[in-house]
Amino acid sequence: MLNIVLFGPPGAGKGTQSDLIVEKFKLIHISTGDLLRAEISKQTNLGKQAQDIINKGLLMPDSIMIDMIQNKITEHIGCKGFIFDGFPRTTVQAEALDSLLRQNNMEISTMISLEVDTPIIVERILKRGAISGRSDDKNETIILQRISEYNHKTAPVKEFYKKCNKLTEIQGVGTIQEIFSKIEKVCSTFV
Ligand code: AMP
């Protein structure tokens, strides 16, 4: 089984690379950001809460995100593997993911961390916002708040996987194909 945590700051290219990984390795893609945006478009209670938090550039509560991941994993038991995109974003989430997978006799193969400097990601997110219409991608204050949340709460998750010898760092700068080639090489060692 190939279970990847695709990691990196907002705008690192996780979504783009996830699509290519899924196509090549036939994994189930779980993007917590996409799941929340689906709730927002359905205007559910969870969606309303998510809208408010996302528009402030903050993180959703761990318990909500962990329940969401648990449901998705249970739905796809028996698949070839998972790619976790945008989760875990805190060490509490990382510990919960570890235990959820262990309960189902699975484990993370590796975390792939896309390394991109802050000025580049701000530029990329603003460009993406102009195309996608994502409100949290259009406003520089929200973008900087998201990067601050990343630095304070999410970056430590890398240490969690490093301690378990499950960290692979990849430069997230270059063409989409160049970056994917490096990811593909790493993933191929696990299948
Ligand atoms: P993304 O599309 O991954 O950039 O996620 C968009 C927003 O959804 C983030 O800025 C957070 O507000 C929220 N979000 C997504 N995933 C998580 C998570 N694992 N934990 C907490 N908040 C999350």
Coordinates of C-alpha atoms in Angstrom, one line a residue, residues 24-166:
K24 CA -0.2 7.4 -11.9
F25 CA -0.6 5.4 -8.7
K26 CA -4.4 5.1 -8.5
L27 CA -4.7 6.4 -4.9
I28 CA -7.7 7.9 -3.2
H29 CA -7.2 11.6 -2.9
I30 CA -8.4 13.2 0.3
S31 CA -8.1 17.0 0.3
T32 CA -9.6 18.4 3.5
G33 CA -9.7 21.9 1.9
D34 CA -11.8 20.4 -1.0
L35 CA -14.1 18.6 1.5
L36 CA -14.7 21.8 3.4
R37 CA -15.4 23.8 0.2
A38 CA -18.0 21.1 -0.8
E39 CA -19.7 21.7 2.6
I40 CA -19.6 25.5 2.0
S41 CA -21.2 25.2 -1.4
K42 CA -24.0 22.9 0.1
Q43 CA -24.4 25.6 2.9
T44 CA -24.5 22.9 5.6
N45 CA -23.9 24.0 9.2
L46 CA -20.3 22.7 8.9
G47 CA -20.0 24.7 5.7
K48 CA -21.1 27.9 7.4
Q49 CA -18.5 27.4 10.2
A50 CA -15.8 26.5 7.7
Q51 CA -16.6 29.6 5.6
D52 CA -16.1 31.9 8.6
I53 CA -12.8 30.2 9.6
I54 CA -11.4 30.0 6.1
N55 CA -12.2 33.6 5.4
K56 CA -10.1 34.6 8.5
G57 CA -7.2 32.5 7.3
L58 CA -7.4 30.3 10.5
L59 CA -7.5 26.5 11.0
M60 CA -10.6 24.4 11.6
P61 CA -10.8 22.6 15.0
D62 CA -8.9 19.3 15.1
S63 CA -11.8 17.2 16.2
I64 CA -13.9 18.1 13.2
M65 CA -11.1 17.4 10.8
I66 CA -10.2 14.1 12.4
D67 CA -13.8 12.9 12.2
M68 CA -13.9 13.9 8.5
I69 CA -10.7 11.9 7.8
Q70 CA -12.0 8.9 9.7
N71 CA -15.2 8.8 7.6
K72 CA -13.2 9.0 4.4
I73 CA -10.7 6.3 5.4
T74 CA -13.6 4.0 6.4
E75 CA -15.4 4.7 3.1
H76 CA -12.3 3.5 1.1
I77 CA -11.0 0.5 3.1
G78 CA -9.4 -1.9 0.7
C79 CA -8.1 0.8 -1.8
K80 CA -4.6 0.9 -3.2
G81 CA -3.7 3.7 -0.9
F82 CA -4.4 7.3 0.1
I83 CA -2.9 10.7 -0.6
F84 CA -3.6 13.1 2.2
D85 CA -3.5 16.6 0.9
G86 CA -3.9 19.4 3.5
F87 CA -4.1 17.0 6.4
P88 CA -2.6 16.6 9.0
R89 CA -2.1 20.3 9.7
T90 CA -1.4 20.0 13.4
T91 CA 0.6 17.4 15.5
V92 CA -2.7 16.4 17.1
Q93 CA -4.1 15.6 13.7
A94 CA -0.8 13.7 12.8
E95 CA -1.1 11.6 15.9
A96 CA -4.8 10.9 15.2
L97 CA -4.0 9.9 11.6
D98 CA -1.3 7.5 12.8
S99 CA -3.7 5.8 15.2
L100 CA -6.6 5.7 12.7
L101 CA -4.3 4.0 10.1
R102 CA -2.8 1.6 12.7
Q103 CA -6.4 0.5 13.7
N104 CA -6.8 -0.6 10.1
N105 CA -3.4 -2.2 9.7
M106 CA -2.1 0.6 7.6
E107 CA 0.6 3.2 7.9
I108 CA 2.0 6.3 6.2
S109 CA 4.7 5.4 3.7
T110 CA 6.2 8.8 3.7
M111 CA 5.5 12.5 4.0
I112 CA 6.5 14.4 0.9
S113 CA 7.2 18.0 1.8
L114 CA 7.2 20.5 -1.0
E115 CA 9.6 23.2 -0.1
V116 CA 8.8 26.7 -1.5
D117 CA 9.8 30.1 -0.2
T118 CA 7.2 32.5 1.1
P119 CA 7.5 35.3 -1.6
I120 CA 6.9 32.7 -4.3
I121 CA 3.9 31.2 -2.6
V122 CA 2.2 34.6 -2.0
E123 CA 2.6 35.3 -5.8
R124 CA 1.3 31.9 -6.7
I125 CA -1.8 32.1 -4.4
L126 CA -2.7 35.5 -5.7
K127 CA -2.5 34.2 -9.3
R128 CA -4.6 31.2 -8.4
G129 CA -7.2 33.4 -6.7
A130 CA -7.6 35.5 -9.9
I131 CA -8.4 32.3 -11.8
S132 CA -10.3 30.1 -9.2
G133 CA -12.2 32.8 -7.5
R134 CA -11.4 31.3 -4.0
S135 CA -11.9 34.2 -1.7
D136 CA -9.1 33.2 0.7
D137 CA -6.7 33.3 -2.3
K138 CA -7.5 36.9 -3.3
N139 CA -6.8 38.9 -0.2
E140 CA -3.1 39.3 0.8
T141 CA -3.9 39.8 4.5
I142 CA -5.8 36.4 4.6
I143 CA -2.9 34.8 2.7
L144 CA -0.3 36.1 5.2
Q145 CA -2.5 34.9 8.1
R146 CA -2.7 31.4 6.5
I147 CA 1.1 31.4 6.2
S148 CA 1.4 32.4 9.8
E149 CA -0.9 29.5 10.9
Y150 CA 1.2 27.2 8.7
N151 CA 4.5 28.4 10.4
H152 CA 3.1 28.2 13.9
K153 CA 0.9 25.1 13.9
T154 CA 1.5 23.1 10.7
A155 CA 5.3 23.3 10.1
P156 CA 5.9 21.2 13.4
V157 CA 4.1 18.3 11.7
K158 CA 7.2 17.8 9.6
E159 CA 9.2 17.1 12.8
F160 CA 6.7 14.4 13.7
Y161 CA 7.4 12.5 10.5
K162 CA 11.1 13.3 10.6
K163 CA 11.3 11.6 14.0
C164 CA 9.6 8.5 12.5
N165 CA 12.1 8.6 9.5
K166 CA 9.2 9.3 7.2

